Amino acid sequence: MTHCLPAVTRLAEWPFGYALTVDVEEWYHNCLVPGYVHPERRPPLPVELDRLLPKLLDLLAESDCRATFFVLGEVAERLPRRIREIARAGHEVGSHGYHHLRACERPPAELARDIGRCKMLLEDLLGEPVRGFRAPEWSLRHLRRPHVREVAAAGFLYDSSLAPYPLSGSRRNPLYASRLTWPAWSAVETAARELLEFPPLTFGGFWRIPAGSWTGRLVQPERLAAAAHRHHGSGGLPVAVVHPWEISEQPTPGPLSGAARFIHETGRLHYLPRLRRLLAAAPWRSIATAAGVAAPFRLAAPAILARVARGG
Ligand SMILES: [Zn+2]
């Protein structure tokens, strides 16, 4: 499917800041445990976000940081008040999809329905446009997958799902903020599609080690900050990644085993003071602010108002 491969242009001239991102999900939204992420197979499990989101908002306020919160639709439906609090505190709300299912394992049309449903839910909840998307577990995986184009087709301005390292993503994915452009698709869809891509930060130079997973929790935060400053100094937009369950400072409230447990637990219990040091090391902002894309992108107001009027 070579026609799925977009043209990639690095956004080299943009005056970027530093971006902080939060994937708003429970401890059990782990793609390595299918029985937890498929809602119809999920057993009753304890939840933490109602407690952790205010804690995270306080932490960011203390550090004078802002972030983009990529919110799961199923979480927004359960905790609408918490999601409004995020926006009221000056943060950006983006979409993490409706359910925490791997995008690349779903037919593109099914993914389109999922992300469209989540975008509409969040926009109705907040009364403002949702510009950004991040797939669960970086699962757009590779530029050439047709799923990436579905994100553009759903009306998102930017994506932050293409990891520039193997397994989660690919070394062929852009390392720096880029514009992806697809030619017109068919006789029906005559306009070219565009999507801005803001990939997650890595450290370790050539090795491109993820800064936002267990690998990042194991190293001194000053090392991650140095990687962010280097990336920024090269004209890039450093995108840091945090999860609410990483700051709980309590044992995980339900069972996890094998690789899921390793990835979730490694370096987690003592992570909060490290995160504080990382937050203090740079002026972290939302992606929309740090990339300077907040102002020019507006949803047509009547579309929002019509949906709000329907009681969304
Ligand atoms: Zn996630």
GROMACS .gro file of C-alpha atoms in nm, residues 4-240:
model
  237
    4CYS     CA    1  -0.045   0.517   0.228
    5LEU     CA    2   0.305   0.655   0.266
    6PRO     CA    3   0.289   1.032   0.325
    7ALA     CA    4   0.548   1.287   0.222
    8VAL     CA    5   0.741   1.392   0.534
    9THR     CA    6   0.866   1.748   0.578
   10ARG     CA    7   1.052   1.842   0.892
   11LEU     CA    8   0.917   2.154   1.064
   12ALA     CA    9   1.264   2.300   1.094
   13GLU     CA   10   1.188   2.671   1.115
   14TRP     CA   11   0.930   2.665   1.391
   15PRO     CA   12   1.008   2.830   1.726
   16PHE     CA   13   0.929   2.534   1.950
   17GLY     CA   14   0.905   2.516   2.328
   18TYR     CA   15   0.901   2.205   2.549
   19ALA     CA   16   0.594   1.978   2.550
   20LEU     CA   17   0.469   1.763   2.836
   21THR     CA   18   0.206   1.497   2.767
   22VAL     CA   19  -0.005   1.277   2.995
   23ASP     CA   20  -0.182   0.961   2.879
   24VAL     CA   21  -0.498   0.956   3.091
   25GLU     CA   22  -0.567   0.589   3.158
   26GLU     CA   23  -0.606   0.350   3.453
   27TRP     CA   24  -0.334   0.106   3.561
   28TYR     CA   25  -0.519  -0.174   3.380
   29HIS     CA   26  -0.521  -0.003   3.039
   30ASN     CA   27  -0.226  -0.215   2.934
   31CYS     CA   28  -0.233  -0.355   2.581
   32LEU     CA   29  -0.026  -0.655   2.695
   33VAL     CA   30  -0.331  -0.774   2.893
   34PRO     CA   31  -0.615  -0.819   2.639
   35GLY     CA   32  -0.858  -0.917   2.917
   36TYR     CA   33  -0.814  -0.572   3.071
   37VAL     CA   34  -0.836  -0.346   2.766
   38HIS     CA   35  -1.127  -0.513   2.586
   39PRO     CA   36  -1.422  -0.368   2.780
   40GLU     CA   37  -1.644  -0.672   2.723
   41ARG     CA   38  -1.379  -0.904   2.870
   42ARG     CA   39  -1.272  -0.680   3.160
   43PRO     CA   40  -1.348  -0.810   3.510
   44PRO     CA   41  -1.444  -0.564   3.787
   45LEU     CA   42  -1.118  -0.383   3.875
   46PRO     CA   43  -1.025  -0.109   4.122
   47VAL     CA   44  -0.979   0.240   3.975
   48GLU     CA   45  -0.740   0.521   4.073
   49LEU     CA   46  -0.784   0.814   3.834
   50ASP     CA   47  -1.039   1.000   4.044
   51ARG     CA   48  -0.765   1.029   4.308
   52LEU     CA   49  -0.460   1.058   4.080
   53LEU     CA   50  -0.580   1.329   3.841
   54PRO     CA   51  -0.619   1.599   4.112
   55LYS     CA   52  -0.280   1.493   4.251
   56LEU     CA   53  -0.121   1.534   3.908
   57LEU     CA   54  -0.291   1.872   3.851
   58ASP     CA   55  -0.155   1.994   4.188
   59LEU     CA   56   0.193   1.873   4.096
   60LEU     CA   57   0.186   2.057   3.762
   61ALA     CA   58   0.051   2.373   3.927
   62GLU     CA   59   0.331   2.365   4.187
   63SER     CA   60   0.585   2.332   3.906
   64ASP     CA   61   0.416   2.597   3.691
   65CYS     CA   62   0.389   2.347   3.408
   66ARG     CA   63   0.113   2.285   3.156
   67ALA     CA   64   0.057   1.971   2.956
   68THR     CA   65  -0.149   1.799   2.691
   69PHE     CA   66  -0.367   1.528   2.848
   70PHE     CA   67  -0.452   1.255   2.597
   71VAL     CA   68  -0.777   1.123   2.744
   72LEU     CA   69  -0.942   0.787   2.680
   73GLY     CA   70  -1.307   0.820   2.581
   74GLU     CA   71  -1.417   0.551   2.827
   75VAL     CA   72  -1.243   0.747   3.107
   76ALA     CA   73  -1.404   1.077   3.000
   77GLU     CA   74  -1.744   0.911   3.007
   78ARG     CA   75  -1.688   0.787   3.364
   79LEU     CA   76  -1.512   1.100   3.500
   80PRO     CA   77  -1.641   1.401   3.301
   81ARG     CA   78  -1.586   1.637   3.596
   82ARG     CA   79  -1.217   1.546   3.617
   83ILE     CA   80  -1.168   1.606   3.244
   84ARG     CA   81  -1.329   1.951   3.271
   85GLU     CA   82  -1.097   2.025   3.565
   86ILE     CA   83  -0.798   1.947   3.343
   87ALA     CA   84  -0.912   2.202   3.084
   88ARG     CA   85  -1.004   2.460   3.350
   89ALA     CA   86  -0.651   2.435   3.493
   90GLY     CA   87  -0.514   2.560   3.160
   91HIS     CA   88  -0.409   2.229   3.008
   92GLU     CA   89  -0.487   2.098   2.662
   93VAL     CA   90  -0.713   1.794   2.624
   94GLY     CA   91  -0.633   1.555   2.340
   95SER     CA   92  -0.766   1.212   2.250
   96HIS     CA   93  -0.617   0.875   2.343
   97GLY     CA   94  -0.895   0.693   2.153
   98TYR     CA   95  -1.221   0.565   2.298
   99HIS     CA   96  -1.088   0.228   2.415
  100HIS     CA   97  -0.723   0.139   2.487
  101LEU     CA   98  -0.698  -0.103   2.194
  102ARG     CA   99  -0.404  -0.125   1.953
  103ALA     CA  100  -0.486   0.087   1.649
  104CYS     CA  101  -0.276  -0.123   1.412
  105GLU     CA  102  -0.472  -0.440   1.499
  106ARG     CA  103  -0.805  -0.286   1.404
  107PRO     CA  104  -0.943  -0.239   1.051
  108PRO     CA  105  -0.890   0.128   0.955
  109ALA     CA  106  -1.266   0.187   0.932
  110GLU     CA  107  -1.315   0.057   1.287
  111LEU     CA  108  -1.034   0.280   1.413
  112ALA     CA  109  -1.198   0.576   1.235
  113ARG     CA  110  -1.525   0.511   1.421
  114ASP     CA  111  -1.346   0.479   1.756
  115ILE     CA  112  -1.143   0.798   1.728
  116GLY     CA  113  -1.433   0.991   1.579
  117ARG     CA  114  -1.654   0.884   1.871
  118CYS     CA  115  -1.392   0.987   2.126
  119LYS     CA  116  -1.322   1.323   1.958
  120MET     CA  117  -1.691   1.410   1.953
  121LEU     CA  118  -1.735   1.303   2.316
  122LEU     CA  119  -1.444   1.520   2.435
  123GLU     CA  120  -1.549   1.821   2.226
  124ASP     CA  121  -1.904   1.799   2.355
  125LEU     CA  122  -1.774   1.770   2.710
  126LEU     CA  123  -1.543   2.072   2.681
  127GLY     CA  124  -1.715   2.287   2.419
  128GLU     CA  125  -1.389   2.336   2.235
  129PRO     CA  126  -1.195   2.163   1.959
  130VAL     CA  127  -0.971   1.864   2.029
  131ARG     CA  128  -0.665   1.900   1.808
  132GLY     CA  129  -0.432   1.621   1.911
  133PHE     CA  130  -0.433   1.241   1.909
  134ARG     CA  131  -0.212   0.973   2.060
  135ALA     CA  132  -0.278   0.606   1.988
  136PRO     CA  133  -0.272   0.359   2.280
  137GLU     CA  134   0.077   0.204   2.313
  138TRP     CA  135   0.212   0.408   2.015
  139SER     CA  136   0.016   0.162   1.803
  140LEU     CA  137   0.005   0.354   1.476
  141ARG     CA  138   0.355   0.201   1.465
  142HIS     CA  139   0.471   0.312   1.121
  143LEU     CA  140   0.421   0.596   0.876
  144ARG     CA  141   0.310   0.368   0.596
  145ARG     CA  142   0.012   0.220   0.779
  146PRO     CA  143  -0.326   0.345   0.650
  147HIS     CA  144  -0.427   0.402   1.014
  148VAL     CA  145  -0.210   0.715   1.029
  149ARG     CA  146  -0.411   0.873   0.752
  150GLU     CA  147  -0.733   0.795   0.940
  151VAL     CA  148  -0.613   1.029   1.216
  152ALA     CA  149  -0.583   1.311   0.962
  153ALA     CA  150  -0.920   1.218   0.810
  154ALA     CA  151  -1.085   1.237   1.155
  155GLY     CA  152  -1.000   1.608   1.166
  156PHE     CA  153  -0.704   1.610   1.403
  157LEU     CA  154  -0.442   1.878   1.352
  158TYR     CA  155  -0.162   1.673   1.499
  159ASP     CA  156  -0.063   1.326   1.610
  160SER     CA  157   0.189   1.218   1.873
  161SER     CA  158   0.190   0.841   1.821
  162LEU     CA  159   0.478   0.758   1.589
  163ALA     CA  160   0.762   0.645   1.813
  164PRO     CA  161   1.101   0.682   1.639
  165TYR     CA  162   1.235   0.352   1.780
  166PRO     CA  163   1.175  -0.019   1.709
  167LEU     CA  164   0.904  -0.237   1.867
  168SER     CA  165   0.673   0.048   1.967
  169GLY     CA  166   0.746   0.226   1.639
  170SER     CA  167   1.024   0.236   1.383
  171ARG     CA  168   1.358   0.405   1.326
  172ARG     CA  169   1.209   0.515   0.993
  173ASN     CA  170   0.953   0.731   1.173
  174PRO     CA  171   1.051   1.098   1.204
  175LEU     CA  172   1.269   1.187   1.503
  176TYR     CA  173   1.171   1.554   1.479
  177ALA     CA  174   0.840   1.738   1.446
  178SER     CA  175   0.720   1.695   1.089
  179ARG     CA  176   0.435   1.761   0.850
  180LEU     CA  177   0.285   1.450   0.687
  181THR     CA  178   0.108   1.502   0.355
  182TRP     CA  179  -0.094   1.247   0.158
  183PRO     CA  180  -0.215   1.316  -0.196
  184ALA     CA  181  -0.587   1.322  -0.271
  185TRP     CA  182  -0.722   0.974  -0.205
  186SER     CA  183  -1.000   0.913  -0.453
  187ALA     CA  184  -1.254   1.072  -0.682
  188VAL     CA  185  -1.468   1.131  -0.371
  189GLU     CA  186  -1.196   1.280  -0.158
  190THR     CA  187  -1.022   1.532  -0.377
  191ALA     CA  188  -0.821   1.733  -0.123
  192ALA     CA  189  -0.476   1.634   0.006
  193ARG     CA  190  -0.457   1.537   0.374
  194GLU     CA  191  -0.212   1.681   0.622
  195LEU     CA  192  -0.119   1.593   0.977
  196LEU     CA  193   0.152   1.736   1.202
  197GLU     CA  194   0.355   1.469   1.380
  198PHE     CA  195   0.517   1.536   1.719
  199PRO     CA  196   0.711   1.221   1.814
  200PRO     CA  197   0.798   1.131   2.175
  201LEU     CA  198   1.138   1.225   2.317
  202THR     CA  199   1.422   0.973   2.329
  203PHE     CA  200   1.760   0.973   2.501
  204GLY     CA  201   2.082   0.775   2.450
  205GLY     CA  202   2.170   0.934   2.114
  206PHE     CA  203   2.183   0.676   1.838
  207TRP     CA  204   2.004   0.417   2.051
  208ARG     CA  205   1.687   0.626   2.080
  209ILE     CA  206   1.579   0.493   2.420
  210PRO     CA  207   1.221   0.595   2.514
  211ALA     CA  208   1.226   0.880   2.768
  212GLY     CA  209   0.869   0.815   2.876
  213SER     CA  210   0.852   0.450   2.976
  214TRP     CA  211   1.024   0.230   3.236
  215THR     CA  212   1.352   0.314   3.062
  216GLY     CA  213   1.302   0.682   3.148
  217ARG     CA  214   1.200   0.604   3.508
  218LEU     CA  215   1.530   0.423   3.566
  219VAL     CA  216   1.765   0.709   3.475
  220GLN     CA  217   1.834   1.037   3.654
  221PRO     CA  218   1.586   1.303   3.538
  222GLU     CA  219   1.878   1.534   3.458
  223ARG     CA  220   1.975   1.292   3.182
  224LEU     CA  221   1.625   1.318   3.031
  225ALA     CA  222   1.635   1.697   3.069
  226ALA     CA  223   1.972   1.707   2.889
  227ALA     CA  224   1.821   1.503   2.604
  228ALA     CA  225   1.527   1.746   2.591
  229HIS     CA  226   1.761   2.048   2.579
  230ARG     CA  227   1.969   1.885   2.304
  231HIS     CA  228   1.659   1.806   2.099
  232HIS     CA  229   1.531   2.160   2.151
  233GLY     CA  230   1.874   2.304   2.064
  234SER     CA  231   1.861   2.112   1.735
  235GLY     CA  232   1.536   2.289   1.648
  236GLY     CA  233   1.307   2.010   1.765
  237LEU     CA  234   1.005   1.990   1.996
  238PRO     CA  235   1.087   1.763   2.293
  239VAL     CA  236   0.773   1.567   2.391
  240ALA     CA  237   0.790   1.417   2.741
   0.00000   0.00000   0.00000
